[in-house]
Amino acid sequence: MQNKNSVLVVGVNARPIVSSLKLLGLDIYAVDYWGDIDLREKVKDLFVIKENEDYFAKLGDEGASFADKLYIFAEKMIDQHPEISKIYIGSGLDDRPDLWKKLSNKREIIGNKPNNIKYIRDRFNVYSLLEDLEINAPRTVIIRKEKDLKNFCLKVGFPVVIRSNVSSGGGREIYKINSKNEIKKTWRSLSSNKKIDEIIAQEFIEGLDISVTSLNNKKDVHIISVNEQLIGMKEAGAPYPFAYCGNIIPANLSKKVIKKVKKNSKQLLEKLNLHGINGMDLKIDGNDLYFMEINPRFPGTIEIIEMMTQTNIIDIHNRAYNGEIVPISIPEKKFGIKIIPYSKNTMNMKKLDDSSNYYYDIPMENEIIEKNDPILTIQIIGNNRKNIIKKAFKIIENLYLF
């Protein structure tokens, strides 16, 4: 029998959602990739994909996509714990509305509807809504042959970005082509991946990577924050050029520009019928604002926003899902940074300083961290932007001395 206090969290990193739910006194079950210490201590049961890869090998399905693995273990968790009554979804299923629908047939998803996910994640659908707004779209085409890619590059000029039309998560398998000489090699690298059905080429937009965190109740939209995105940071050991390394909140933009971003983002989001907390990625180049993509689920900013606003983000999400917008905002002269350092080499995780409250997503002691994998997450809030950034970088330096 379903219990209203029993919920399931599904995502690449379920911990931030779980942490917020735990404060509401719920019984939590989770499907997660990493299985970090500070997740394990908060859940009643947990499937860790990283520890269960042999399950797919036994099925003869080593090639299962990451989204499929999330779904399979979510289904198993529901079967084993029929008391689960609701599902909260993090990253990993953005481009699989079919799996979203299957999950929604099993339990209520407190978030967006499958049909809406399908519409929103087709970037060409969103592009069609930009005409009346002060938001541009990078020139984008579907590529089926190397010749098509070459023609597009010659048309728009270098650099060009080429990627799967389905998100690989965290910026993986996104390639930047800087010259004609790189076309053939880049095309072969991406087109040889059998998991990729459709490839797109996109005009590369210079400028600052930003995101918007929004609160939506299908009809109304409240912009919680405009955030700077940390992409491909060498200081954080980013293993590839477009690797997601975190955020700084708020973005270091003038009040005039922030106002413009909020206004235009709100106008676009009002057309999309979203539910709860969502994220949207943008780029700003001078006075020009460019739409990149919608993340129709909890974005990576939720925990740092929760810390800065001293609210429970899941409570805010639930209330929006049920129709009530609680207009939380980032306090004046308050800053937050989230940064994810990646391992530069295979490393053995040592015991961390227990007195530090900046560490999140903490691996188990002596766990092997593979090269290019995230080590943990650092989150700091304060009253001085430069100081929190400096402190975060100092912590990263010390981690690399392990």
mmCIF file of C-alpha atoms in Angstrom:
data_model
loop_
_atom_site.group_PDB
_atom_site.id
_atom_site.type_symbol
_atom_site.label_atom_id
_atom_site.label_comp_id
_atom_site.label_asym_id
_atom_site.label_seq_id
_atom_site.Cartn_x
_atom_site.Cartn_y
_atom_site.Cartn_z
ATOM 1 C CA MET A 1 0.000 0.000 0.000
ATOM 2 C CA GLN A 2 1.304 3.437 -0.934
ATOM 3 C CA ASN A 3 2.344 5.765 1.881
ATOM 4 C CA LYS A 4 2.203 9.525 1.293
ATOM 5 C CA ASN A 5 5.436 9.929 3.292
ATOM 6 C CA SER A 6 7.442 7.489 1.144
ATOM 7 C CA VAL A 7 9.107 8.964 -1.948
ATOM 8 C CA LEU A 8 11.616 7.943 -4.616
ATOM 9 C CA VAL A 9 14.372 10.182 -6.005
ATOM 10 C CA VAL A 10 15.890 9.277 -9.386
ATOM 11 C CA GLY A 11 18.912 11.050 -10.861
ATOM 12 C CA VAL A 12 22.614 11.043 -11.682
ATOM 13 C CA ASN A 13 23.186 12.792 -8.359
ATOM 14 C CA ALA A 14 20.157 12.301 -6.134
ATOM 15 C CA ARG A 15 21.753 13.693 -2.975
ATOM 16 C CA PRO A 16 20.734 17.399 -3.118
ATOM 17 C CA ILE A 17 17.075 16.469 -3.653
ATOM 18 C CA VAL A 18 17.264 13.781 -0.967
ATOM 19 C CA SER A 19 18.829 16.223 1.522
ATOM 20 C CA SER A 20 15.995 18.693 1.077
ATOM 21 C CA LEU A 21 13.329 15.974 1.284
ATOM 22 C CA LYS A 22 14.919 14.611 4.466
ATOM 23 C CA LEU A 23 14.308 17.941 6.190
ATOM 24 C CA LEU A 24 10.590 17.442 5.493
ATOM 25 C CA GLY A 25 10.655 14.231 7.520
ATOM 26 C CA LEU A 26 9.959 11.854 4.632
ATOM 27 C CA ASP A 27 11.042 8.252 4.067
ATOM 28 C CA ILE A 28 13.292 8.384 1.027
ATOM 29 C CA TYR A 29 14.412 5.780 -1.497
ATOM 30 C CA ALA A 30 16.876 6.665 -4.235
ATOM 31 C CA VAL A 31 18.459 5.599 -7.508
ATOM 32 C CA ASP A 32 21.780 7.367 -7.992
ATOM 33 C CA TYR A 33 25.010 6.896 -9.929
ATOM 34 C CA TRP A 34 27.645 7.657 -7.283
ATOM 35 C CA GLY A 35 26.380 6.424 -3.900
ATOM 36 C CA ASP A 36 28.226 9.036 -1.826
ATOM 37 C CA ILE A 37 28.418 8.886 1.980
ATOM 38 C CA ASP A 38 26.163 11.888 2.557
ATOM 39 C CA LEU A 39 23.468 10.249 0.425
ATOM 40 C CA ARG A 40 23.620 6.791 2.009
ATOM 41 C CA GLU A 41 22.989 8.156 5.495
ATOM 42 C CA LYS A 42 19.731 9.828 4.437
ATOM 43 C CA VAL A 43 17.871 7.066 2.570
ATOM 44 C CA LYS A 44 15.999 3.916 3.572
ATOM 45 C CA ASP A 45 17.190 2.065 0.465
ATOM 46 C CA LEU A 46 19.490 2.893 -2.423
ATOM 47 C CA PHE A 47 20.434 1.527 -5.839
ATOM 48 C CA VAL A 48 23.877 2.754 -6.927
ATOM 49 C CA ILE A 49 24.392 2.312 -10.668
ATOM 50 C CA LYS A 50 28.177 2.549 -10.379
ATOM 51 C CA GLU A 51 28.150 -0.532 -8.128
ATOM 52 C CA ASN A 52 25.722 -2.528 -10.261
ATOM 53 C CA GLU A 53 27.185 -2.421 -13.767
ATOM 54 C CA ASP A 54 27.570 -6.221 -13.629
ATOM 55 C CA TYR A 55 23.770 -6.464 -13.472
ATOM 56 C CA PHE A 56 23.588 -5.267 -17.091
ATOM 57 C CA ALA A 57 26.493 -7.478 -18.132
ATOM 58 C CA LYS A 58 24.564 -10.519 -16.890
ATOM 59 C CA LEU A 59 21.581 -9.379 -18.932
ATOM 60 C CA GLY A 60 23.834 -9.045 -21.963
ATOM 61 C CA ASP A 61 22.952 -5.360 -22.021
ATOM 62 C CA GLU A 62 26.260 -3.615 -21.291
ATOM 63 C CA GLY A 63 25.325 -1.038 -23.921
ATOM 64 C CA ALA A 64 22.226 0.150 -22.057
ATOM 65 C CA SER A 65 22.047 3.933 -21.968
ATOM 66 C CA PHE A 66 22.455 5.727 -18.679
ATOM 67 C CA ALA A 67 18.802 6.797 -18.776
ATOM 68 C CA ASP A 68 17.726 3.177 -19.275
ATOM 69 C CA LYS A 69 19.757 2.155 -16.228
ATOM 70 C CA LEU A 70 18.117 4.841 -14.116
ATOM 71 C CA TYR A 71 14.697 3.657 -15.220
ATOM 72 C CA ILE A 72 15.379 -0.058 -14.689
ATOM 73 C CA PHE A 73 16.554 0.493 -11.121
ATOM 74 C CA ALA A 74 13.711 2.927 -10.406
ATOM 75 C CA GLU A 75 11.268 0.250 -11.522
ATOM 76 C CA LYS A 76 13.005 -2.331 -9.315
ATOM 77 C CA MET A 77 12.899 0.027 -6.336
ATOM 78 C CA ILE A 78 9.146 0.557 -6.741
ATOM 79 C CA ASP A 79 8.592 -3.193 -7.040
ATOM 80 C CA GLN A 80 10.578 -3.813 -3.861
ATOM 81 C CA HIS A 81 8.977 -0.930 -1.958
ATOM 82 C CA PRO A 82 5.318 -0.597 -3.004
ATOM 83 C CA GLU A 83 4.840 1.983 -0.239
ATOM 84 C CA ILE A 84 6.541 4.563 -2.486
ATOM 85 C CA SER A 85 3.873 7.084 -3.520
ATOM 86 C CA LYS A 86 5.711 9.867 -5.379
ATOM 87 C CA ILE A 87 8.771 10.361 -7.576
ATOM 88 C CA TYR A 88 11.178 13.314 -7.789
ATOM 89 C CA ILE A 89 13.461 13.406 -10.831
ATOM 90 C CA GLY A 90 16.918 14.961 -11.138
ATOM 91 C CA SER A 91 19.253 14.898 -14.142
ATOM 92 C CA GLY A 92 19.641 11.893 -16.418
ATOM 93 C CA LEU A 93 16.186 11.512 -17.951
ATOM 94 C CA ASP A 94 15.843 14.920 -19.625
ATOM 95 C CA ASP A 95 15.805 13.546 -23.159
ATOM 96 C CA ARG A 96 13.798 10.401 -22.503
ATOM 97 C CA PRO A 97 10.136 11.407 -22.247
ATOM 98 C CA ASP A 98 9.286 7.764 -22.991
ATOM 99 C CA LEU A 99 10.909 6.689 -19.714
ATOM 100 C CA TRP A 100 9.429 9.695 -17.926
ATOM 101 C CA LYS A 101 6.001 8.500 -19.078
ATOM 102 C CA LYS A 102 6.650 4.923 -17.926
ATOM 103 C CA LEU A 103 7.579 6.207 -14.484
ATOM 104 C CA SER A 104 4.520 8.461 -14.362
ATOM 105 C CA ASN A 105 2.357 5.404 -15.062
ATOM 106 C CA LYS A 106 3.777 3.773 -11.929
ATOM 107 C CA ARG A 107 3.708 6.700 -9.498
ATOM 108 C CA GLU A 108 2.950 10.412 -9.552
ATOM 109 C CA ILE A 109 5.941 12.491 -10.642
ATOM 110 C CA ILE A 110 6.084 15.760 -8.708
ATOM 111 C CA GLY A 111 7.264 17.793 -11.656
ATOM 112 C CA ASN A 112 6.706 18.161 -15.377
ATOM 113 C CA LYS A 113 4.537 15.975 -17.584
ATOM 114 C CA PRO A 114 6.068 13.602 -20.179
ATOM 115 C CA ASN A 115 4.483 15.345 -23.178
ATOM 116 C CA ASN A 116 5.828 18.666 -21.970
ATOM 117 C CA ILE A 117 9.311 17.185 -21.563
ATOM 118 C CA LYS A 118 9.176 15.938 -25.147
ATOM 119 C CA TYR A 119 8.136 19.344 -26.493
ATOM 120 C CA ILE A 120 10.631 21.384 -24.470
ATOM 121 C CA ARG A 121 13.695 19.251 -25.144
ATOM 122 C CA ASP A 122 13.240 19.645 -28.888
ATOM 123 C CA ARG A 123 15.211 22.867 -29.158
ATOM 124 C CA PHE A 124 13.564 23.716 -32.488
ATOM 125 C CA ASN A 125 10.186 23.915 -30.742
ATOM 126 C CA VAL A 126 11.580 26.466 -28.308
ATOM 127 C CA TYR A 127 13.336 28.396 -31.089
ATOM 128 C CA SER A 128 9.933 28.982 -32.688
ATOM 129 C CA LEU A 129 8.797 30.798 -29.521
ATOM 130 C CA LEU A 130 11.670 33.295 -29.486
ATOM 131 C CA GLU A 131 10.522 35.527 -32.348
ATOM 132 C CA ASP A 132 8.740 38.091 -30.169
ATOM 133 C CA LEU A 133 11.398 38.108 -27.445
ATOM 134 C CA GLU A 134 14.818 39.694 -27.022
ATOM 135 C CA ILE A 135 16.383 36.231 -27.027
ATOM 136 C CA ASN A 136 18.341 34.871 -29.959
ATOM 137 C CA ALA A 137 19.003 31.280 -30.963
ATOM 138 C CA PRO A 138 22.333 30.009 -32.293
ATOM 139 C CA ARG A 139 22.035 28.823 -35.883
ATOM 140 C CA THR A 140 21.422 25.096 -35.569
ATOM 141 C CA VAL A 141 20.912 22.244 -38.040
ATOM 142 C CA ILE A 142 20.551 18.472 -37.939
ATOM 143 C CA ILE A 143 23.579 16.811 -39.541
ATOM 144 C CA ARG A 144 23.403 13.439 -41.292
ATOM 145 C CA LYS A 145 26.608 13.420 -43.332
ATOM 146 C CA GLU A 146 30.122 14.753 -43.011
ATOM 147 C CA LYS A 147 29.450 16.844 -46.106
ATOM 148 C CA ASP A 148 26.506 18.531 -44.338
ATOM 149 C CA LEU A 149 28.790 19.445 -41.447
ATOM 150 C CA LYS A 150 31.420 20.881 -43.771
ATOM 151 C CA ASN A 151 28.829 23.007 -45.581
ATOM 152 C CA PHE A 152 27.411 24.308 -42.298
ATOM 153 C CA CYS A 153 30.874 25.249 -41.028
ATOM 154 C CA LEU A 154 31.631 27.140 -44.221
ATOM 155 C CA LYS A 155 28.279 28.920 -44.011
ATOM 156 C CA VAL A 156 28.396 30.138 -40.382
ATOM 157 C CA GLY A 157 32.173 30.270 -39.910
ATOM 158 C CA PHE A 158 34.349 28.746 -37.213
ATOM 159 C CA PRO A 159 34.137 27.753 -34.446
ATOM 160 C CA VAL A 160 31.166 25.381 -34.636
ATOM 161 C CA VAL A 161 29.802 23.089 -31.934
ATOM 162 C CA ILE A 162 28.733 19.547 -32.821
ATOM 163 C CA ARG A 163 26.850 17.298 -30.412
ATOM 164 C CA SER A 164 24.219 14.643 -29.989
ATOM 165 C CA ASN A 165 20.694 16.027 -30.016
ATOM 166 C CA VAL A 166 20.242 14.001 -26.827
ATOM 167 C CA SER A 167 22.108 15.400 -23.832
ATOM 168 C CA SER A 168 25.061 13.319 -22.689
ATOM 169 C CA GLY A 169 24.974 15.003 -19.292
ATOM 170 C CA GLY A 170 27.461 17.448 -17.815
ATOM 171 C CA GLY A 171 28.860 18.542 -21.176
ATOM 172 C CA ARG A 172 30.202 15.193 -22.393
ATOM 173 C CA GLU A 173 30.452 14.444 -26.109
ATOM 174 C CA ILE A 174 30.166 18.072 -27.153
ATOM 175 C CA TYR A 175 32.880 19.002 -29.635
ATOM 176 C CA LYS A 176 34.145 22.391 -30.753
ATOM 177 C CA ILE A 177 35.445 22.551 -34.322
ATOM 178 C CA ASN A 178 37.913 25.396 -34.740
ATOM 179 C CA SER A 179 39.067 24.833 -38.314
ATOM 180 C CA LYS A 180 38.390 22.935 -41.520
ATOM 181 C CA ASN A 181 41.127 20.447 -40.595
ATOM 182 C CA GLU A 182 39.150 19.262 -37.548
ATOM 183 C CA ILE A 183 35.889 18.430 -39.354
ATOM 184 C CA LYS A 184 36.640 14.859 -40.439
ATOM 185 C CA LYS A 185 38.123 13.712 -37.099
ATOM 186 C CA THR A 186 35.331 15.299 -35.048
ATOM 187 C CA TRP A 187 32.604 13.874 -37.259
ATOM 188 C CA ARG A 188 34.037 10.378 -37.002
ATOM 189 C CA SER A 189 34.385 10.617 -33.215
ATOM 190 C CA LEU A 190 30.719 11.462 -32.748
ATOM 191 C CA SER A 191 29.091 9.551 -35.604
ATOM 192 C CA SER A 192 30.815 6.291 -34.599
ATOM 193 C CA ASN A 193 28.944 6.283 -31.277
ATOM 194 C CA LYS A 194 26.087 3.798 -31.782
ATOM 195 C CA LYS A 195 24.124 5.301 -28.881
ATOM 196 C CA ILE A 196 23.685 8.565 -30.780
ATOM 197 C CA ASP A 197 20.678 8.709 -33.100
ATOM 198 C CA GLU A 198 20.803 12.329 -34.208
ATOM 199 C CA ILE A 199 23.619 14.858 -34.444
ATOM 200 C CA ILE A 200 23.266 18.621 -34.509
ATOM 201 C CA ALA A 201 25.721 21.335 -35.479
ATOM 202 C CA GLN A 202 25.442 24.708 -33.838
ATOM 203 C CA GLU A 203 26.963 28.121 -34.281
ATOM 204 C CA PHE A 204 29.380 28.731 -31.389
ATOM 205 C CA ILE A 205 28.380 31.725 -29.304
ATOM 206 C CA GLU A 206 31.080 33.666 -27.498
ATOM 207 C CA GLY A 207 30.282 35.238 -24.156
ATOM 208 C CA LEU A 208 29.323 34.337 -20.608
ATOM 209 C CA ASP A 209 27.552 31.084 -19.777
ATOM 210 C CA ILE A 210 24.615 31.809 -17.498
ATOM 211 C CA SER A 211 21.515 30.032 -16.300
ATOM 212 C CA VAL A 212 18.172 30.961 -14.830
ATOM 213 C CA THR A 213 16.528 29.087 -11.969
ATOM 214 C CA SER A 214 12.762 29.476 -12.125
ATOM 215 C CA LEU A 215 9.665 28.591 -10.151
ATOM 216 C CA ASN A 216 6.653 27.657 -12.261
ATOM 217 C CA ASN A 217 3.048 26.654 -11.638
ATOM 218 C CA LYS A 218 2.112 26.052 -15.301
ATOM 219 C CA LYS A 219 0.611 29.529 -15.576
ATOM 220 C CA ASP A 220 2.855 31.878 -13.591
ATOM 221 C CA VAL A 221 6.655 32.150 -13.480
ATOM 222 C CA HIS A 222 8.969 33.584 -10.840
ATOM 223 C CA ILE A 223 12.695 33.930 -11.573
ATOM 224 C CA ILE A 224 14.579 32.946 -8.435
ATOM 225 C CA SER A 225 18.102 33.668 -9.653
ATOM 226 C CA VAL A 226 20.370 34.424 -12.595
ATOM 227 C CA ASN A 227 23.522 32.343 -12.229
ATOM 228 C CA GLU A 228 26.972 32.241 -13.755
ATOM 229 C CA GLN A 229 27.822 28.787 -15.083
ATOM 230 C CA LEU A 230 31.321 27.399 -14.612
ATOM 231 C CA ILE A 231 32.077 25.457 -17.787
ATOM 232 C CA GLY A 232 35.310 23.676 -18.704
ATOM 233 C CA MET A 233 37.355 25.211 -15.875
ATOM 234 C CA LYS A 234 41.009 24.190 -15.947
ATOM 235 C CA GLU A 235 41.317 25.122 -12.255
ATOM 236 C CA ALA A 236 38.729 22.429 -11.496
ATOM 237 C CA GLY A 237 40.445 19.826 -13.673
ATOM 238 C CA ALA A 238 37.657 19.855 -16.272
ATOM 239 C CA PRO A 239 38.185 16.733 -18.412
ATOM 240 C CA TYR A 240 36.552 18.178 -21.522
ATOM 241 C CA PRO A 241 35.898 21.695 -22.853
ATOM 242 C CA PHE A 242 32.199 21.872 -21.990
ATOM 243 C CA ALA A 243 32.311 20.014 -18.655
ATOM 244 C CA TYR A 244 29.903 21.396 -16.054
ATOM 245 C CA CYS A 245 31.970 22.567 -13.071
ATOM 246 C CA GLY A 246 29.358 24.442 -11.030
ATOM 247 C CA ASN A 247 27.839 27.884 -10.587
ATOM 248 C CA ILE A 248 28.330 31.263 -8.978
ATOM 249 C CA ILE A 249 25.172 32.986 -7.740
ATOM 250 C CA PRO A 250 24.295 35.631 -8.710
ATOM 251 C CA ALA A 251 25.943 36.104 -12.112
ATOM 252 C CA ASN A 252 28.401 39.001 -12.229
ATOM 253 C CA LEU A 253 26.246 41.206 -14.441
ATOM 254 C CA SER A 254 24.917 44.744 -14.117
ATOM 255 C CA LYS A 255 21.461 45.278 -12.621
ATOM 256 C CA LYS A 256 20.276 46.421 -16.045
ATOM 257 C CA VAL A 257 21.406 43.199 -17.720
ATOM 258 C CA ILE A 258 20.018 41.037 -14.893
ATOM 259 C CA LYS A 259 16.672 42.777 -15.313
ATOM 260 C CA LYS A 260 16.726 42.088 -19.060
ATOM 261 C CA VAL A 261 17.594 38.418 -18.534
ATOM 262 C CA LYS A 262 14.809 37.970 -15.978
ATOM 263 C CA LYS A 263 12.233 39.749 -18.119
ATOM 264 C CA ASN A 264 12.920 37.775 -21.292
ATOM 265 C CA SER A 265 13.373 34.461 -19.511
ATOM 266 C CA LYS A 266 10.054 34.941 -17.753
ATOM 267 C CA GLN A 267 8.298 35.716 -21.039
ATOM 268 C CA LEU A 268 9.678 32.557 -22.638
ATOM 269 C CA LEU A 269 8.980 30.307 -19.651
ATOM 270 C CA GLU A 270 5.384 31.544 -19.481
ATOM 271 C CA LYS A 271 4.843 29.867 -22.857
ATOM 272 C CA LEU A 272 6.071 26.450 -21.699
ATOM 273 C CA ASN A 273 3.603 25.324 -18.987
ATOM 274 C CA LEU A 274 6.257 24.067 -16.591
ATOM 275 C CA HIS A 275 5.714 22.778 -13.055
ATOM 276 C CA GLY A 276 7.899 23.465 -10.003
ATOM 277 C CA ILE A 277 11.623 24.308 -10.017
ATOM 278 C CA ASN A 278 13.327 24.312 -13.426
ATOM 279 C CA GLY A 279 16.495 25.568 -15.069
ATOM 280 C CA MET A 280 17.314 27.278 -18.354
ATOM 281 C CA ASP A 281 20.774 27.704 -19.901
ATOM 282 C CA LEU A 282 21.625 30.890 -21.778
ATOM 283 C CA LYS A 283 24.628 32.779 -23.099
ATOM 284 C CA ILE A 284 25.117 36.503 -23.005
ATOM 285 C CA ASP A 285 27.423 38.194 -25.500
ATOM 286 C CA GLY A 286 27.517 41.944 -24.979
ATOM 287 C CA ASN A 287 23.877 43.016 -25.162
ATOM 288 C CA ASP A 288 22.773 39.861 -26.968
ATOM 289 C CA LEU A 289 21.053 37.046 -25.102
ATOM 290 C CA TYR A 290 21.050 33.520 -26.568
ATOM 291 C CA PHE A 291 18.868 30.575 -25.591
ATOM 292 C CA MET A 292 20.732 27.270 -25.200
ATOM 293 C CA GLU A 293 18.360 24.765 -23.556
ATOM 294 C CA ILE A 294 15.692 24.123 -20.930
ATOM 295 C CA ASN A 295 16.399 21.708 -18.077
ATOM 296 C CA PRO A 296 12.843 20.698 -17.097
ATOM 297 C CA ARG A 297 13.753 19.318 -13.661
ATOM 298 C CA PHE A 298 15.748 20.291 -10.581
ATOM 299 C CA PRO A 299 18.864 22.137 -11.827
ATOM 300 C CA GLY A 300 22.304 22.044 -10.227
ATOM 301 C CA THR A 301 21.715 25.338 -8.408
ATOM 302 C CA ILE A 302 19.011 24.179 -5.987
ATOM 303 C CA GLU A 303 21.126 23.457 -2.922
ATOM 304 C CA ILE A 304 23.189 26.631 -2.978
ATOM 305 C CA ILE A 305 19.958 28.622 -3.461
ATOM 306 C CA GLU A 306 18.473 26.781 -0.494
ATOM 307 C CA MET A 307 21.482 27.777 1.610
ATOM 308 C CA MET A 308 21.367 31.410 0.478
ATOM 309 C CA THR A 309 17.615 31.888 0.961
ATOM 310 C CA GLN A 310 17.272 29.658 4.054
ATOM 311 C CA THR A 311 14.251 27.942 2.556
ATOM 312 C CA ASN A 312 13.436 24.324 1.808
ATOM 313 C CA ILE A 313 13.597 24.108 -1.965
ATOM 314 C CA ILE A 314 11.472 20.952 -2.167
ATOM 315 C CA ASP A 315 8.740 22.595 -0.110
ATOM 316 C CA ILE A 316 8.827 25.554 -2.515
ATOM 317 C CA HIS A 317 8.747 23.122 -5.462
ATOM 318 C CA ASN A 318 5.820 21.151 -4.027
ATOM 319 C CA ARG A 319 3.790 24.284 -3.448
ATOM 320 C CA ALA A 320 4.412 25.496 -7.003
ATOM 321 C CA TYR A 321 3.461 22.061 -8.331
ATOM 322 C CA ASN A 322 0.167 22.461 -6.463
ATOM 323 C CA GLY A 323 -0.370 25.970 -7.833
ATOM 324 C CA GLU A 324 1.190 28.287 -5.231
ATOM 325 C CA ILE A 325 4.164 30.462 -6.159
ATOM 326 C CA VAL A 326 6.336 31.473 -3.182
ATOM 327 C CA PRO A 327 8.509 34.286 -4.609
ATOM 328 C CA ILE A 328 11.875 33.573 -2.982
ATOM 329 C CA SER A 329 14.861 35.647 -4.103
ATOM 330 C CA ILE A 330 18.595 35.843 -3.448
ATOM 331 C CA PRO A 331 19.309 38.377 -0.649
ATOM 332 C CA GLU A 332 21.253 41.530 -1.523
ATOM 333 C CA LYS A 333 25.023 41.243 -1.032
ATOM 334 C CA LYS A 334 24.834 37.489 -0.611
ATOM 335 C CA PHE A 335 26.945 35.243 -2.855
ATOM 336 C CA GLY A 336 27.275 31.522 -3.333
ATOM 337 C CA ILE A 337 29.605 29.222 -5.238
ATOM 338 C CA LYS A 338 29.241 25.578 -6.156
ATOM 339 C CA ILE A 339 32.268 23.998 -7.760
ATOM 340 C CA ILE A 340 32.992 20.413 -8.798
ATOM 341 C CA PRO A 341 36.685 19.485 -9.046
ATOM 342 C CA TYR A 342 37.514 16.530 -11.300
ATOM 343 C CA SER A 343 40.224 13.978 -10.665
ATOM 344 C CA LYS A 344 43.285 14.569 -12.851
ATOM 345 C CA ASN A 345 44.519 11.026 -12.232
ATOM 346 C CA THR A 346 43.158 7.856 -10.682
ATOM 347 C CA MET A 347 43.245 8.516 -6.939
ATOM 348 C CA ASN A 348 42.471 6.849 -3.634
ATOM 349 C CA MET A 349 40.049 8.954 -1.581
ATOM 350 C CA LYS A 350 41.519 9.928 1.763
ATOM 351 C CA LYS A 351 39.611 10.934 4.879
ATOM 352 C CA LEU A 352 38.446 14.548 4.720
ATOM 353 C CA ASP A 353 38.642 17.108 7.501
ATOM 354 C CA ASP A 354 35.473 16.500 9.540
ATOM 355 C CA SER A 355 35.391 20.141 10.682
ATOM 356 C CA SER A 356 34.779 21.487 7.159
ATOM 357 C CA ASN A 357 31.179 22.154 6.181
ATOM 358 C CA TYR A 358 32.033 22.966 2.566
ATOM 359 C CA TYR A 359 32.172 19.377 1.296
ATOM 360 C CA TYR A 360 29.206 17.629 -0.337
ATOM 361 C CA ASP A 361 28.825 14.471 -2.450
ATOM 362 C CA ILE A 362 31.575 12.873 -0.395
ATOM 363 C CA PRO A 363 33.041 9.554 -1.596
ATOM 364 C CA MET A 364 33.746 6.780 0.875
ATOM 365 C CA GLU A 365 37.194 6.674 2.433
ATOM 366 C CA ASN A 366 39.629 4.658 0.260
ATOM 367 C CA GLU A 367 37.193 4.710 -2.665
ATOM 368 C CA ILE A 368 38.955 4.735 -6.034
ATOM 369 C CA ILE A 369 38.192 7.919 -7.968
ATOM 370 C CA GLU A 370 38.866 7.313 -11.641
ATOM 371 C CA LYS A 371 40.629 9.884 -13.790
ATOM 372 C CA ASN A 372 38.184 12.526 -15.117
ATOM 373 C CA ASP A 373 35.489 11.645 -12.550
ATOM 374 C CA PRO A 374 34.214 14.312 -10.133
ATOM 375 C CA ILE A 375 35.869 14.089 -6.712
ATOM 376 C CA LEU A 376 33.159 15.826 -4.674
ATOM 377 C CA THR A 377 31.264 19.129 -4.557
ATOM 378 C CA ILE A 378 32.345 22.298 -2.763
ATOM 379 C CA GLN A 379 29.648 24.812 -1.786
ATOM 380 C CA ILE A 380 30.314 28.101 0.008
ATOM 381 C CA ILE A 381 28.142 31.135 0.732
ATOM 382 C CA GLY A 382 29.281 34.530 1.991
ATOM 383 C CA ASN A 383 29.033 38.310 1.732
ATOM 384 C CA ASN A 384 31.994 38.818 -0.604
ATOM 385 C CA ARG A 385 32.120 37.294 -4.088
ATOM 386 C CA LYS A 386 35.909 37.385 -4.455
ATOM 387 C CA ASN A 387 36.473 35.812 -1.049
ATOM 388 C CA ILE A 388 34.233 32.788 -1.603
ATOM 389 C CA ILE A 389 35.791 32.145 -5.015
ATOM 390 C CA LYS A 390 39.287 32.413 -3.523
ATOM 391 C CA LYS A 391 38.329 30.049 -0.700
ATOM 392 C CA ALA A 392 36.858 27.496 -3.121
ATOM 393 C CA PHE A 393 39.994 27.500 -5.281
ATOM 394 C CA LYS A 394 42.189 27.066 -2.188
ATOM 395 C CA ILE A 395 40.165 24.005 -1.156
ATOM 396 C CA ILE A 396 40.593 22.571 -4.656
ATOM 397 C CA GLU A 397 44.364 23.116 -4.503
ATOM 398 C CA ASN A 398 44.485 21.163 -1.245
ATOM 399 C CA LEU A 399 42.395 18.346 -2.722
ATOM 400 C CA TYR A 400 44.875 17.968 -5.563
ATOM 401 C CA LEU A 401 47.657 17.561 -2.983
ATOM 402 C CA PHE A 402 46.014 14.358 -1.691
#
